[in-house]
Every structure is written in C-alpha cells, then in structure tokens.
Amino acid sequence: MAADQRPKADTLARRQRLISSSCRLFFPEDPVKIVRAQGQYMYDEQGAEYIDCINNVAHVGHCHPLVVQAAHEQNQVLNTNSRYLHDTIVDYAQRLSETLPEQLCVFYFLNSGLQPSLPSLCPVWEGRSFPLLATSPKWQNEIQVGFGRVGKHFWAFQLQGKDFVPDIVTMGKSIGNGHPVACVATTQPVARAFEATGVEYFNTIPAGQGQGGRGKGAKALQFGGSPVSCAVGLAVLNVLEKEQLQAHATSVGSFLMELLGQQKIKHPIVGDVRGVGLFIGVDLIKDEATRTPATEEAAYLVSRLKENYVLLSTDGPGRNILKFKPPMCFSLDNARQVVAKLDAILTDMEEKVRSCETLRLQP
C-alpha cells in the first residue's frame, strides 16, 4: 500500500512505534497527514488544502518546479562532495557574493545553519535569530533587522541605531528551499584566522567529533557544497529574482501587519504585533498591565486554525507568540483569508474562554 493511501491512524501508530518521541509532531493531539505540497499550500491524504504559515524553509514555495528541475538534472550528472573541483560551487559562491556587502566574500557551504561553536559577535542560529529577536519585547528597541537581496536571509542590521555589517553571517536551509544546504559567509581576515587554527571544513558536528583528517570535523558532513546542493541554491536565487519575491514579501508582509494591527485594536488578547516582511510575531497576553503570556489560548487558537485549514505555530518562552513565517509566495488573498479566520476564532474565544474576561475593556 502506498504511504499516502495508508489510513492516517495506521501511519500515526507506526510512527509512535518506530520514531523517537523526541521528533515532535505539529498538533500532536490530532496531527495532519501531509502527502503533497505546492507553493504556499499543503494537502492531506483526503485532499484538503491548508494555507502554510509555518514553512519558511520552503523559501520560494513548496516543490517549486525550477528548483525541482535543477536538483533532478544535476542528480543525473554528478553528486559528490566539495573536495572535488566543479563549477557549480564557485558559481553559487559568486552569485551569493553579489547579494552581500563586499567584505563578506569567503564562503563555507554546509548542511545546516546551526553552528554552535562559531566565534561570533552576534548569536546567530539557522539564519533566523535576529528576525525572531525583532518580535521579542526584550530586544525590540535594541535591534532592528535589515534584509539583503537573498530574501529573508539578513546581511546587515542596526545595533542601537548604528549600521553594522557583521564579520560572520549564517544562512540556513531556506537557501536550498528545504534541501540540506546552508552557508557561512565571512571576511578574508576571519577566514585566514580559521585556517590558522587548522580547521579544514565547517559542519554541524561538535568540536572533536570529526571522522579523522586535519582539524575539527575535517571529513564529516560534506554534502552542503555538493553539485546538487549548489545547483539547488542557484535555482532558488534565480526564482527570487525572476518572481521578484523580495518585493512581493515586503508588500504582502506590510499588508498582513496592517490586518493584524487591526486585530490588536479589536481583540484585547493581542498584546503586540511585530515583524519584518513575512516574518511576523503576534503576542497573546492575558493582561495588558502584567503582559502575562496567554499560553493556553495561543495553543487553542493554533488548533482551531488548523481545523480551519490554516497551519500556524507558536513560539517564545511562554509559547504565546503566533509566529507567521510562510513561503515568500504567500499572497494578499492568503493574508485576508488567514486574518479573517483568526478574527472569527478570537471573537468566539472571547465568549468562551474564561481568561479573556480578565483582559482590559475596549473603549
């Protein structure tokens, strides 16, 4: 029996038996069985269509035909590690360099944006930390994110009002549209300093756990700079430029922020709305004065949205921040649909959820 034809309950039972519980599911009480996806939509085994507001890793949209074609064509010719000389890795590095400040001109391709041992002035993880910090009240007045031409991946930011170009930038798996390729871009002086320490190859293996060779992790996880990975990365850049997705994300993101701001005025549970482009956080609180996280309400809201065919997740220490990070092809119509459903559920919650009764009254 094909996997998409197997009953959902059977798939869930097999997963619970065979896959570690540490590999968490979205909506664990009633998970969605997804069998295909296209653009900003995902489809379950019954054919139901969901608006995907979670998967920013599918940067230019799920299964984009040009990205799929690039991977398929390169797979038929060559797929090896980055120790062999091939054009694709240097072509990709050249294209990336054109999207960054001139100082950031040396590249390390890897499998993931997670680099816990990187010596960096800034805490960067998966190419996402500063957008996340921008949605946090703690950092809202300290850091403002600026995005480069690579899409959601930032290359510069402001620290206390001053422009600053970091010495190291990580770009996560979004640059491969979900394909396992990420990148560290740095300056020539920093690269020379790494070389002086004997580091031969960057990867996500912790220091000292490499598989032989010179340096730390010298022969581990060399897939990031493979011909297929770089072909995929180049295709993603081509799609970003061809479809003008940066301008699209800016326009749609501003519209979505405006709609969500109206929800803040209408619904007292909405504490704040922050974001850049299509990366947006909506803070849910129980009380305006104490800003107590509305954790249970956020979980309930996300579950109800799923029932209404919108996939959204929560984040933050209190798990009370609705985190919007859809593919960049997310549309104006999608924004209207999502916020209309959000509005209807919040209205219903205000009648049914006791904690909402403690919130401030609207004038």
Coordinates of N, CA, C and O in Angstrom, one line a residue, residues 169-312:
V169 N 28.1 35.7 8.9 CA 26.6 35.6 8.7 C 26.4 34.1 8.3 O 27.0 33.6 7.5
T170 N 25.3 33.5 8.9 CA 24.9 32.2 8.5 C 23.6 32.3 7.8 O 22.8 33.2 8.1
M171 N 23.5 31.5 6.8 CA 22.2 31.4 6.0 C 21.7 29.9 6.1 O 22.5 29.0 5.8
G172 N 20.5 29.8 6.6 CA 20.0 28.4 6.9 C 19.5 27.7 5.7 O 19.7 28.1 4.5
K173 N 18.7 26.6 5.9 CA 18.3 25.7 4.9 C 17.3 26.4 3.9 O 17.0 25.8 2.9
S174 N 16.8 27.5 4.3 CA 15.9 28.2 3.3 C 16.6 28.5 2.0 O 15.9 28.6 1.0
I175 N 17.9 28.7 2.0 CA 18.6 29.0 0.7 C 18.5 27.8 -0.2 O 18.8 27.9 -1.4
G176 N 18.2 26.6 0.3 CA 18.0 25.4 -0.6 C 16.6 25.0 -0.7 O 16.3 23.9 -1.2
N177 N 15.6 25.9 -0.3 CA 14.2 25.6 -0.3 C 13.9 24.3 0.4 O 13.0 23.5 -0.1
G178 N 14.6 24.0 1.4 CA 14.4 22.7 2.2 C 15.4 21.7 1.9 O 15.6 20.8 2.7
H179 N 16.1 21.8 0.8 CA 17.3 20.9 0.5 C 18.4 21.2 1.5 O 18.6 22.4 1.9
P180 N 19.1 20.2 2.0 CA 20.0 20.4 3.1 C 21.3 21.2 2.7 O 22.4 20.6 2.6
V181 N 21.2 22.5 2.4 CA 22.3 23.3 2.2 C 22.2 24.6 3.0 O 21.1 25.2 3.0
A182 N 23.3 25.0 3.6 CA 23.3 26.2 4.3 C 24.7 26.9 4.0 O 25.5 26.3 3.3
C183 N 24.9 28.0 4.6 CA 26.2 28.7 4.2 C 26.6 29.6 5.3 O 25.8 30.2 6.0
V184 N 27.9 29.7 5.5 CA 28.5 30.7 6.4 C 29.3 31.6 5.4 O 30.2 31.2 4.6
A185 N 29.1 32.9 5.5 CA 29.8 33.9 4.8 C 30.6 34.8 5.7 O 30.1 35.2 6.8
T186 N 31.9 35.0 5.4 CA 32.7 35.8 6.3 C 33.7 36.6 5.6 O 33.7 36.6 4.3
T187 N 34.6 37.3 6.3 CA 35.6 38.2 5.7 C 36.9 37.4 5.5 O 37.1 36.4 6.1
Q188 N 37.8 38.0 4.7 CA 39.1 37.4 4.4 C 39.9 37.2 5.7 O 40.4 36.2 6.0
P189 N 39.9 38.3 6.6 CA 40.7 38.1 7.9 C 40.2 37.0 8.7 O 40.9 36.3 9.3
V190 N 38.9 36.9 8.9 CA 38.3 35.9 9.7 C 38.6 34.5 9.1 O 39.0 33.5 9.8
A191 N 38.5 34.4 7.8 CA 38.8 33.1 7.1 C 40.2 32.7 7.3 O 40.5 31.5 7.6
R192 N 41.1 33.7 7.2 CA 42.5 33.3 7.5 C 42.8 32.9 8.9 O 43.6 32.0 9.2
A193 N 42.0 33.5 9.9 CA 42.2 33.1 11.3 C 41.7 31.7 11.5 O 42.3 30.9 12.2
F194 N 40.6 31.3 10.8 CA 40.1 29.9 10.9 C 41.2 29.0 10.3 O 41.4 27.9 10.9
E195 N 41.7 29.3 9.2 CA 42.7 28.5 8.6 C 43.9 28.3 9.5 O 44.5 27.2 9.5
A196 N 44.3 29.3 10.2 CA 45.5 29.2 11.1 C 45.2 28.3 12.2 O 46.2 27.7 12.8
T197 N 44.0 28.0 12.6 CA 43.7 27.1 13.7 C 43.7 25.6 13.2 O 43.5 24.7 14.0
G198 N 43.8 25.4 11.9 CA 43.8 24.0 11.4 C 42.4 23.5 11.0 O 42.2 22.4 10.6
V199 N 41.4 24.4 11.1 CA 40.0 24.0 10.7 C 40.0 23.8 9.2 O 40.3 24.7 8.4
E200 N 39.6 22.6 8.7 CA 39.6 22.3 7.3 C 38.2 22.4 6.7 O 38.1 22.8 5.5
Y201 N 37.2 22.1 7.5 CA 35.9 22.1 6.9 C 34.8 22.4 8.0 O 34.9 21.9 9.1
F202 N 33.8 23.2 7.6 CA 32.8 23.6 8.5 C 31.6 22.6 8.4 O 31.2 22.2 7.3
N203 N 31.1 22.3 9.6 CA 29.9 21.4 9.6 C 29.2 21.5 10.9 O 29.7 22.3 11.8
T204 N 28.2 20.7 11.2 CA 27.5 20.8 12.4 C 27.9 19.8 13.5 O 27.3 19.7 14.5
I205 N 29.0 19.0 13.2 CA 29.5 18.1 14.2 C 30.2 18.9 15.3 O 31.0 19.7 15.0
P206 N 29.9 18.7 16.6 CA 30.6 19.4 17.6 C 32.1 19.2 17.6 O 32.6 18.1 17.1
A207 N 32.8 20.1 18.1 CA 34.3 20.1 18.0 C 34.8 18.8 18.6 O 34.3 18.3 19.7
G208 N 35.8 18.1 18.0 CA 36.4 16.9 18.5 C 35.7 15.6 18.1 O 36.1 14.6 18.4
Q209 N 34.5 15.8 17.3 CA 33.8 14.6 16.9 C 33.9 14.3 15.5 O 33.1 13.6 14.9
G210 N 34.9 14.9 14.8 CA 35.1 14.6 13.4 C 35.6 13.2 13.1 O 36.0 12.5 14.0
Q211 N 35.6 12.8 11.8 CA 36.0 11.5 11.5 C 37.4 11.5 10.8 O 37.6 11.1 9.7
G212 N 38.3 11.9 11.6 CA 39.7 11.8 11.1 C 40.1 13.0 10.3 O 39.3 14.0 10.1
G213 N 41.3 13.0 9.8 CA 41.8 14.1 9.0 C 42.3 15.3 9.8 O 42.3 15.2 11.0
R214 N 42.7 16.4 9.2 CA 43.1 17.6 9.9 C 42.0 18.4 10.5 O 40.9 18.5 9.9
G215 N 42.2 18.9 11.6 CA 41.2 19.9 12.2 C 40.0 19.2 12.8 O 40.0 18.0 12.9
K216 N 39.0 20.0 13.2 CA 37.9 19.5 13.9 C 36.8 19.2 12.9 O 36.3 20.0 12.2
G217 N 36.4 17.9 12.9 CA 35.3 17.5 12.0 C 35.7 17.6 10.6 O 34.9 17.9 9.7
A218 N 36.9 17.2 10.3 CA 37.5 17.5 8.9 C 36.8 16.8 7.8 O 36.7 17.3 6.7
K219 N 36.3 15.6 8.1 CA 35.7 14.8 7.0 C 34.2 14.5 7.2 O 33.6 13.7 6.5
A220 N 33.6 15.2 8.1 CA 32.2 15.0 8.4 C 31.3 15.9 7.6 O 31.6 17.0 7.4
L221 N 30.2 15.3 7.2 CA 29.1 16.1 6.6 C 29.5 17.0 5.5 O 29.5 18.3 5.7
Q222 N 30.0 16.5 4.4 CA 30.5 17.4 3.3 C 29.4 17.5 2.2 O 29.8 17.8 1.0
F223 N 28.2 17.4 2.5 CA 27.1 17.5 1.5 C 26.8 18.9 1.1 O 26.3 19.1 0.0
G224 N 27.0 19.8 2.0 CA 26.5 21.2 1.7 C 27.0 21.8 0.4 O 26.3 22.6 -0.2
G225 N 28.2 21.6 0.1 CA 28.8 22.2 -1.1 C 28.8 21.2 -2.3 O 29.5 21.5 -3.3
S226 N 27.9 20.2 -2.3 CA 27.9 19.3 -3.4 C 27.3 20.0 -4.7 O 26.6 21.0 -4.6
P227 N 27.6 19.4 -5.8 CA 27.0 20.0 -7.1 C 25.5 20.1 -7.0 O 24.9 21.1 -7.5
V228 N 24.8 19.1 -6.5 CA 23.3 19.2 -6.4 C 22.9 20.3 -5.5 O 22.0 21.1 -5.8
S229 N 23.5 20.4 -4.3 CA 23.1 21.4 -3.3 C 23.3 22.8 -3.9 O 22.5 23.7 -3.8
C230 N 24.5 23.0 -4.6 CA 24.7 24.3 -5.2 C 23.8 24.6 -6.4 O 23.4 25.8 -6.6
A231 N 23.5 23.6 -7.1 CA 22.5 23.8 -8.2 C 21.2 24.2 -7.7 O 20.5 25.1 -8.3
V232 N 20.8 23.6 -6.6 CA 19.5 24.0 -6.0 C 19.6 25.4 -5.4 O 18.7 26.2 -5.6
G233 N 20.7 25.8 -4.8 CA 20.8 27.1 -4.3 C 20.8 28.2 -5.4 O 20.2 29.2 -5.2
L234 N 21.4 27.9 -6.5 CA 21.4 28.8 -7.6 C 20.0 28.9 -8.2 O 19.5 30.0 -8.5
A235 N 19.2 27.8 -8.2 CA 17.9 27.9 -8.7 C 17.0 28.7 -7.8 O 16.1 29.5 -8.3
V236 N 17.2 28.6 -6.5 CA 16.4 29.4 -5.5 C 16.7 30.9 -5.8 O 15.8 31.8 -5.8
L237 N 18.0 31.3 -6.0 CA 18.3 32.7 -6.3 C 17.7 33.1 -7.6 O 17.2 34.3 -7.6
N238 N 17.7 32.3 -8.6 CA 17.0 32.6 -9.8 C 15.5 32.9 -9.7 O 15.0 33.8 -10.2
V239 N 14.9 32.0 -8.9 CA 13.4 32.2 -8.6 C 13.2 33.5 -7.9 O 12.2 34.3 -8.2
L240 N 14.0 33.8 -6.8 CA 13.8 35.0 -6.1 C 13.8 36.2 -7.0 O 13.0 37.2 -6.8
E241 N 14.8 36.2 -7.9 CA 14.9 37.4 -8.8 C 13.9 37.4 -9.9 O 13.2 38.4 -10.2
K242 N 13.6 36.2 -10.5 CA 12.6 36.2 -11.6 C 11.2 36.5 -11.2 O 10.5 37.2 -11.9
E243 N 10.8 36.1 -10.0 CA 9.5 36.3 -9.5 C 9.4 37.5 -8.6 O 8.3 37.8 -8.0
Q244 N 10.5 38.2 -8.4 CA 10.6 39.4 -7.6 C 9.9 39.2 -6.2 O 9.1 39.9 -5.7
L245 N 10.4 38.1 -5.6 CA 9.8 37.6 -4.3 C 10.1 38.5 -3.1 O 9.3 38.6 -2.2
Q246 N 11.2 39.2 -3.2 CA 11.5 40.1 -2.1 C 10.5 41.3 -2.0 O 10.0 41.6 -1.0
A247 N 10.3 41.9 -3.2 CA 9.3 43.0 -3.2 C 7.9 42.5 -2.9 O 7.2 43.1 -2.2
H248 N 7.6 41.3 -3.4 CA 6.3 40.7 -3.1 C 6.2 40.5 -1.6 O 5.1 40.8 -1.0
A249 N 7.2 39.9 -0.9 CA 7.2 39.6 0.5 C 7.0 40.9 1.3 O 6.3 41.0 2.3
T250 N 7.7 42.0 0.9 CA 7.6 43.3 1.6 C 6.2 43.8 1.5 O 5.7 44.3 2.5
S251 N 5.6 43.7 0.3 CA 4.3 44.3 0.1 C 3.2 43.5 0.9 O 2.4 44.0 1.6
V252 N 3.3 42.2 0.7 CA 2.3 41.3 1.4 C 2.5 41.4 2.9 O 1.6 41.4 3.7
G253 N 3.8 41.4 3.3 CA 4.1 41.5 4.8 C 3.5 42.7 5.4 O 3.0 42.7 6.5
S254 N 3.7 43.8 4.7 CA 3.1 45.1 5.2 C 1.6 45.0 5.3 O 1.0 45.5 6.3
F255 N 1.0 44.5 4.3 CA -0.5 44.3 4.3 C -0.9 43.4 5.5 O -1.9 43.7 6.2
L256 N -0.2 42.3 5.7 CA -0.5 41.4 6.7 C -0.3 42.0 8.1 O -1.2 41.9 9.0
M257 N 0.7 42.8 8.3 CA 0.9 43.5 9.5 C -0.2 44.5 9.8 O -0.7 44.7 10.9
E258 N -0.7 45.2 8.7 CA -1.8 46.1 8.9 C -3.1 45.4 9.3 O -3.8 45.8 10.3
L259 N -3.4 44.2 8.7 CA -4.5 43.5 9.1 C -4.4 43.0 10.6 O -5.4 43.0 11.3
L260 N -3.2 42.5 10.9 CA -3.0 42.0 12.3 C -3.1 43.2 13.3 O -3.5 43.0 14.4
G261 N -2.6 44.3 12.9 CA -2.7 45.5 13.8 C -4.2 45.8 14.1 O -4.5 46.3 15.2
Q262 N -5.1 45.6 13.1 CA -6.5 45.9 13.3 C -7.0 44.9 14.3 O -7.9 45.2 15.1
Q263 N -6.5 43.7 14.3 CA -6.9 42.7 15.3 C -6.5 43.1 16.7 O -7.1 42.8 17.7
K264 N -5.3 43.7 16.8 CA -4.8 44.3 18.1 C -5.8 45.3 18.7 O -6.1 45.3 19.9
I265 N -6.4 46.1 17.8 CA -7.3 47.1 18.3 C -8.7 46.4 18.7 O -9.3 46.8 19.7
K266 N -9.0 45.4 17.9 CA -10.3 44.8 18.1 C -10.3 43.8 19.3 O -11.3 43.6 20.0
H267 N -9.2 43.1 19.5 CA -9.2 42.0 20.4 C -8.2 42.2 21.5 O -7.0 42.3 21.3
P268 N -8.6 42.4 22.8 CA -7.6 42.7 23.9 C -6.6 41.7 24.1 O -5.6 41.9 24.8
I269 N -6.8 40.4 23.7 CA -5.8 39.4 23.9 C -4.6 39.6 23.1 O -3.5 39.1 23.4
V270 N -4.7 40.4 22.0 CA -3.5 40.7 21.2 C -2.7 41.8 21.8 O -3.1 42.9 21.9
G271 N -1.5 41.4 22.3 CA -0.7 42.4 23.0 C 0.2 43.3 22.1 O 0.3 44.5 22.3
D272 N 0.7 42.7 21.1 CA 1.5 43.4 20.2 C 1.7 42.7 18.9 O 1.5 41.4 18.8
V273 N 2.1 43.4 17.8 CA 2.4 42.7 16.5 C 3.7 43.3 16.0 O 3.9 44.5 15.9
R274 N 4.7 42.4 15.8 CA 6.0 42.9 15.3 C 6.5 42.0 14.2 O 6.1 40.8 14.1
G275 N 7.3 42.5 13.4 CA 7.9 41.7 12.3 C 8.5 42.5 11.2 O 8.5 43.7 11.2
V276 N 9.1 41.8 10.3 CA 9.7 42.3 9.1 C 9.3 41.4 7.9 O 9.5 40.2 8.0
G277 N 8.8 42.0 6.8 CA 8.4 41.2 5.7 C 7.4 40.2 6.1 O 6.4 40.6 6.8
L278 N 7.6 39.0 5.8 CA 6.6 37.9 6.1 C 7.0 37.2 7.4 O 6.5 36.1 7.6
F279 N 7.9 37.7 8.1 CA 8.3 37.1 9.4 C 7.7 37.9 10.5 O 8.2 39.0 10.8
I280 N 6.6 37.5 11.1 CA 5.8 38.3 12.0 C 5.4 37.5 13.2 O 5.1 36.3 13.2
G281 N 5.5 38.2 14.4 CA 5.1 37.6 15.6 C 3.9 38.4 16.2 O 3.8 39.6 16.2
V282 N 2.9 37.6 16.7 CA 1.7 38.2 17.3 C 1.6 37.8 18.8 O 1.5 36.6 19.0
D283 N 1.8 38.7 19.7 CA 1.9 38.4 21.1 C 0.5 38.3 21.7 O -0.3 39.3 21.6
L284 N 0.2 37.2 22.3 CA -1.1 37.0 23.0 C -0.9 37.1 24.5 O 0.0 36.4 25.1
I285 N -1.6 38.0 25.2 CA -1.5 38.2 26.6 C -2.8 38.1 27.3 O -3.9 38.3 26.8
K286 N -2.7 37.8 28.6 CA -3.9 37.7 29.5 C -4.3 39.0 30.1 O -5.4 39.2 30.5
D287 N -3.3 39.9 30.3 CA -3.5 41.1 30.9 C -2.5 42.2 30.4 O -1.3 41.9 30.3
E288 N -3.0 43.3 30.0 CA -2.2 44.4 29.4 C -1.1 44.9 30.4 O 0.0 45.2 30.0
A289 N -1.5 45.0 31.7 CA -0.6 45.6 32.7 C 0.6 44.6 33.0 O 1.8 45.0 33.0
T290 N 0.3 43.3 33.2 CA 1.3 42.4 33.5 C 1.9 41.7 32.3 O 3.0 41.0 32.4
R291 N 1.2 41.7 31.2 CA 1.6 41.0 30.0 C 1.9 39.5 30.2 O 2.8 38.9 29.7
T292 N 1.0 38.9 31.1 CA 1.1 37.5 31.3 C 0.8 36.7 30.0 O -0.2 37.0 29.4
P293 N 1.7 35.8 29.6 CA 1.5 35.1 28.4 C 0.2 34.3 28.4 O -0.1 33.6 29.3
A294 N -0.5 34.4 27.3 CA -1.7 33.6 27.1 C -1.4 32.3 26.4 O -1.7 32.1 25.3
T295 N -0.7 31.5 27.1 CA -0.1 30.2 26.6 C -1.2 29.3 26.1 O -1.2 28.8 25.0
E296 N -2.2 29.0 27.0 CA -3.3 28.1 26.7 C -4.1 28.6 25.5 O -4.5 27.8 24.6
E297 N -4.4 29.9 25.6 CA -5.2 30.5 24.5 C -4.5 30.4 23.1 O -5.1 30.1 22.1
A298 N -3.2 30.6 23.1 CA -2.4 30.5 21.9 C -2.5 29.1 21.3 O -2.7 28.9 20.1
A299 N -2.3 28.1 22.2 CA -2.4 26.7 21.8 C -3.8 26.4 21.2 O -3.9 25.7 20.2
Y300 N -4.8 26.9 21.9 CA -6.2 26.6 21.4 C -6.4 27.3 20.1 O -7.0 26.7 19.2
L301 N -5.9 28.5 19.9 CA -6.1 29.3 18.7 C -5.4 28.5 17.5 O -6.0 28.4 16.4
V302 N -4.2 28.1 17.7 CA -3.5 27.4 16.7 C -4.2 26.1 16.3 O -4.3 25.8 15.1
S303 N -4.8 25.4 17.3 CA -5.5 24.2 17.0 C -6.8 24.5 16.2 O -7.1 23.8 15.2
R304 N -7.5 25.5 16.6 CA -8.7 25.9 15.8 C -8.4 26.4 14.4 O -9.1 26.1 13.5
L305 N -7.3 27.1 14.2 CA -6.9 27.5 12.9 C -6.6 26.3 12.0 O -7.0 26.2 10.8
K306 N -6.0 25.3 12.6 CA -5.7 24.0 11.9 C -7.0 23.4 11.4 O -7.1 22.9 10.3
E307 N -8.0 23.4 12.3 CA -9.3 22.9 11.9 C -9.9 23.7 10.7 O -10.8 23.2 10.0
N308 N -9.5 25.0 10.6 CA -10.0 25.8 9.5 C -9.0 25.9 8.4 O -8.9 26.9 7.6
Y309 N -8.1 24.9 8.3 CA -7.1 24.7 7.2 C -6.1 25.9 7.1 O -5.7 26.2 6.0
V310 N -5.6 26.3 8.3 CA -4.5 27.2 8.3 C -3.5 26.6 9.3 O -3.8 26.3 10.4
L311 N -2.3 26.5 8.8 CA -1.2 25.9 9.6 C -0.3 27.0 10.2 O 0.3 27.8 9.4
L312 N -0.3 27.2 11.5 CA 0.4 28.2 12.2 C 1.0 27.6 13.5 O 0.5 26.6 14.0

